[in-house]
Amino acid sequence: MKASAHLELHSTLSDDERRLAREVSQLIRRSEGPLKLSGTDGKEFPVPEGLSKVLAQAADLMGEGSTIAIFEHQTELTPRQAAELLNISRPYLVTLLDRGDIPFRRVGTHRRVQLSDVLEYKQRRDRERDDHLRRLSELGREFGIPE
């Protein structure tokens, strides 16, 4: 049976639960060798390294009080969901789609966007932003502007 392609964790954690989540993250990161889970019967199960990293990152985010969502990489998003992921308005996302910055397909009159395409655009946007900030910093130094 295939797991759901989308899991959102919206629960608000108490201060104690956030502290425990941070401790779990530190425990995972400090562990030497493969992480193991222990069942109620005492049987131990090895945790694959990739899953350990996901668990540590989820624990970090939950420890900060963040809401997390897990999507299958080939998940299709609505424009509203894609805009939320990029932290932009839905109308601006539609502009990006119409400009061809992010591929999409139509289902009737509705647009659908692959999560992988949205994440690729986000990485590209973030890289370009970092390049521009680095260039501005260099120009500031050239003109003697203190940082």
mmCIF file of C-alpha atoms in Angstrom:
data_model
loop_
_atom_site.group_PDB
_atom_site.id
_atom_site.type_symbol
_atom_site.label_atom_id
_atom_site.label_comp_id
_atom_site.label_asym_id
_atom_site.label_seq_id
_atom_site.Cartn_x
_atom_site.Cartn_y
_atom_site.Cartn_z
ATOM 1 C CA MET A 1 0.000 0.000 0.000
ATOM 2 C CA LYS A 2 1.397 3.378 -1.030
ATOM 3 C CA ALA A 3 1.726 6.075 1.629
ATOM 4 C CA SER A 4 -0.096 9.351 1.183
ATOM 5 C CA ALA A 5 1.721 11.737 -1.133
ATOM 6 C CA HIS A 6 1.109 14.591 1.265
ATOM 7 C CA LEU A 7 1.440 14.850 5.027
ATOM 8 C CA GLU A 8 1.015 18.094 6.928
ATOM 9 C CA LEU A 9 1.695 18.476 10.629
ATOM 10 C CA HIS A 10 -0.214 21.492 11.865
ATOM 11 C CA SER A 11 -0.329 20.709 15.553
ATOM 12 C CA THR A 12 0.965 23.391 17.860
ATOM 13 C CA LEU A 13 3.545 21.941 20.195
ATOM 14 C CA SER A 14 3.761 22.887 23.834
ATOM 15 C CA ASP A 15 7.020 24.317 25.165
ATOM 16 C CA ASP A 16 7.916 20.889 26.603
ATOM 17 C CA GLU A 17 7.200 19.162 23.277
ATOM 18 C CA ARG A 18 9.334 21.694 21.386
ATOM 19 C CA ARG A 19 12.170 21.100 23.863
ATOM 20 C CA LEU A 20 11.833 17.334 23.363
ATOM 21 C CA ALA A 21 11.855 17.771 19.579
ATOM 22 C CA ARG A 22 15.129 19.740 19.844
ATOM 23 C CA GLU A 23 16.601 16.990 22.050
ATOM 24 C CA VAL A 24 15.546 14.315 19.524
ATOM 25 C CA SER A 25 17.248 16.274 16.744
ATOM 26 C CA GLN A 26 20.472 16.568 18.766
ATOM 27 C CA LEU A 27 20.343 12.872 19.648
ATOM 28 C CA ILE A 28 19.991 11.894 15.986
ATOM 29 C CA ARG A 29 22.812 14.205 14.903
ATOM 30 C CA ARG A 30 25.173 12.963 17.664
ATOM 31 C CA SER A 31 24.516 9.281 17.038
ATOM 32 C CA GLU A 32 27.427 7.262 15.736
ATOM 33 C CA GLY A 33 26.592 4.669 13.131
ATOM 34 C CA PRO A 34 23.080 3.897 11.986
ATOM 35 C CA LEU A 35 20.186 5.114 14.096
ATOM 36 C CA LYS A 36 18.002 2.373 15.540
ATOM 37 C CA LEU A 37 14.409 2.405 16.672
ATOM 38 C CA SER A 38 13.285 0.083 19.392
ATOM 39 C CA GLY A 39 9.827 -1.477 19.261
ATOM 40 C CA THR A 40 7.676 -2.015 22.329
ATOM 41 C CA ASP A 41 8.814 -5.660 22.297
ATOM 42 C CA GLY A 42 12.460 -4.528 22.509
ATOM 43 C CA LYS A 43 13.230 -5.489 18.908
ATOM 44 C CA GLU A 44 15.542 -2.952 17.240
ATOM 45 C CA PHE A 45 15.095 -1.669 13.702
ATOM 46 C CA PRO A 46 17.845 0.163 11.774
ATOM 47 C CA VAL A 47 16.831 3.539 10.318
ATOM 48 C CA PRO A 48 18.229 4.362 6.857
ATOM 49 C CA GLU A 49 20.600 7.360 6.847
ATOM 50 C CA GLY A 50 18.334 9.412 4.554
ATOM 51 C CA LEU A 51 15.369 8.899 6.861
ATOM 52 C CA SER A 52 17.519 9.852 9.873
ATOM 53 C CA LYS A 53 18.327 13.168 8.175
ATOM 54 C CA VAL A 54 14.645 13.811 7.453
ATOM 55 C CA LEU A 55 13.721 13.013 11.063
ATOM 56 C CA ALA A 56 16.439 15.339 12.390
ATOM 57 C CA GLN A 57 15.323 18.184 10.139
ATOM 58 C CA ALA A 58 11.663 17.656 11.047
ATOM 59 C CA ALA A 59 12.587 17.647 14.735
ATOM 60 C CA ASP A 60 14.595 20.879 14.257
ATOM 61 C CA LEU A 61 11.664 22.626 12.616
ATOM 62 C CA MET A 62 9.120 21.360 15.111
ATOM 63 C CA GLY A 63 11.480 22.360 17.926
ATOM 64 C CA GLU A 64 11.358 25.911 16.536
ATOM 65 C CA GLY A 65 7.566 25.776 16.531
ATOM 66 C CA SER A 66 7.297 25.535 12.744
ATOM 67 C CA THR A 67 4.567 23.687 10.905
ATOM 68 C CA ILE A 68 5.986 21.104 8.537
ATOM 69 C CA ALA A 69 4.628 19.402 5.448
ATOM 70 C CA ILE A 70 6.008 16.403 3.597
ATOM 71 C CA PHE A 71 5.157 15.935 -0.075
ATOM 72 C CA GLU A 72 6.038 13.265 -2.587
ATOM 73 C CA HIS A 73 8.401 14.918 -5.076
ATOM 74 C CA GLN A 74 6.020 14.450 -8.038
ATOM 75 C CA THR A 75 3.071 16.004 -6.227
ATOM 76 C CA GLU A 76 0.989 18.459 -8.224
ATOM 77 C CA LEU A 77 0.125 21.740 -6.543
ATOM 78 C CA THR A 78 -2.583 24.279 -7.132
ATOM 79 C CA PRO A 79 -1.414 27.838 -7.811
ATOM 80 C CA ARG A 80 -2.446 28.773 -4.259
ATOM 81 C CA GLN A 81 -0.299 25.992 -2.760
ATOM 82 C CA ALA A 82 2.673 26.861 -4.984
ATOM 83 C CA ALA A 83 2.371 30.559 -4.076
ATOM 84 C CA GLU A 84 2.301 29.700 -0.361
ATOM 85 C CA LEU A 85 5.405 27.546 -0.763
ATOM 86 C CA LEU A 86 7.228 30.413 -2.489
ATOM 87 C CA ASN A 87 5.820 32.992 -0.057
ATOM 88 C CA ILE A 88 4.405 35.089 -2.906
ATOM 89 C CA SER A 89 0.884 36.110 -3.907
ATOM 90 C CA ARG A 90 -1.196 33.834 -6.105
ATOM 91 C CA PRO A 91 -1.568 36.543 -8.789
ATOM 92 C CA TYR A 92 2.230 36.946 -8.947
ATOM 93 C CA LEU A 93 2.620 33.168 -9.241
ATOM 94 C CA VAL A 94 0.176 33.194 -12.168
ATOM 95 C CA THR A 95 2.384 35.877 -13.778
ATOM 96 C CA LEU A 96 5.411 33.576 -13.350
ATOM 97 C CA LEU A 97 3.468 30.692 -14.903
ATOM 98 C CA ASP A 98 2.279 32.783 -17.848
ATOM 99 C CA ARG A 99 5.836 34.102 -18.399
ATOM 100 C CA GLY A 100 7.123 30.527 -18.536
ATOM 101 C CA ASP A 101 9.308 30.844 -15.432
ATOM 102 C CA ILE A 102 7.624 27.768 -13.931
ATOM 103 C CA PRO A 103 6.112 25.040 -16.139
ATOM 104 C CA PHE A 104 2.477 24.079 -15.570
ATOM 105 C CA ARG A 105 -0.321 22.131 -17.147
ATOM 106 C CA ARG A 106 -4.006 22.803 -17.387
ATOM 107 C CA VAL A 107 -6.721 20.565 -16.023
ATOM 108 C CA GLY A 108 -9.777 22.064 -17.669
ATOM 109 C CA THR A 109 -9.477 25.741 -16.814
ATOM 110 C CA HIS A 110 -7.283 25.119 -13.755
ATOM 111 C CA ARG A 111 -3.496 25.243 -13.608
ATOM 112 C CA ARG A 112 -1.429 22.531 -11.923
ATOM 113 C CA VAL A 113 2.257 22.829 -11.070
ATOM 114 C CA GLN A 114 4.729 20.060 -10.223
ATOM 115 C CA LEU A 115 6.265 20.451 -6.774
ATOM 116 C CA SER A 116 9.675 19.637 -8.275
ATOM 117 C CA ASP A 117 9.327 22.561 -10.717
ATOM 118 C CA VAL A 118 8.357 24.948 -7.893
ATOM 119 C CA LEU A 119 11.338 23.813 -5.796
ATOM 120 C CA GLU A 120 13.664 24.201 -8.784
ATOM 121 C CA TYR A 121 12.385 27.755 -9.369
ATOM 122 C CA LYS A 122 12.845 28.530 -5.648
ATOM 123 C CA GLN A 123 16.469 27.340 -5.733
ATOM 124 C CA ARG A 124 17.143 29.378 -8.883
ATOM 125 C CA ARG A 125 15.489 32.466 -7.361
ATOM 126 C CA ASP A 126 17.418 32.094 -4.111
ATOM 127 C CA ARG A 127 20.740 31.663 -5.970
ATOM 128 C CA GLU A 128 20.070 34.774 -8.072
ATOM 129 C CA ARG A 129 19.110 36.768 -4.977
ATOM 130 C CA ASP A 130 22.294 35.688 -3.200
ATOM 131 C CA ASP A 131 24.375 36.607 -6.276
ATOM 132 C CA HIS A 132 22.771 40.075 -6.401
ATOM 133 C CA LEU A 133 23.337 40.639 -2.674
ATOM 134 C CA ARG A 134 26.961 39.555 -3.009
ATOM 135 C CA ARG A 135 27.443 41.949 -5.949
ATOM 136 C CA LEU A 136 25.831 44.825 -3.998
ATOM 137 C CA SER A 137 28.148 44.123 -1.093
ATOM 138 C CA GLU A 138 31.162 44.180 -3.438
ATOM 139 C CA LEU A 139 30.023 47.490 -4.950
ATOM 140 C CA GLY A 140 29.578 48.920 -1.472
ATOM 141 C CA ARG A 141 33.139 47.984 -0.561
ATOM 142 C CA GLU A 142 34.428 49.468 -3.837
ATOM 143 C CA PHE A 143 32.766 52.773 -2.977
ATOM 144 C CA GLY A 144 33.888 52.679 0.640
ATOM 145 C CA ILE A 145 30.423 52.133 2.144
ATOM 146 C CA PRO A 146 30.693 50.381 5.509
ATOM 147 C CA GLU A 147 28.760 47.134 5.895
#
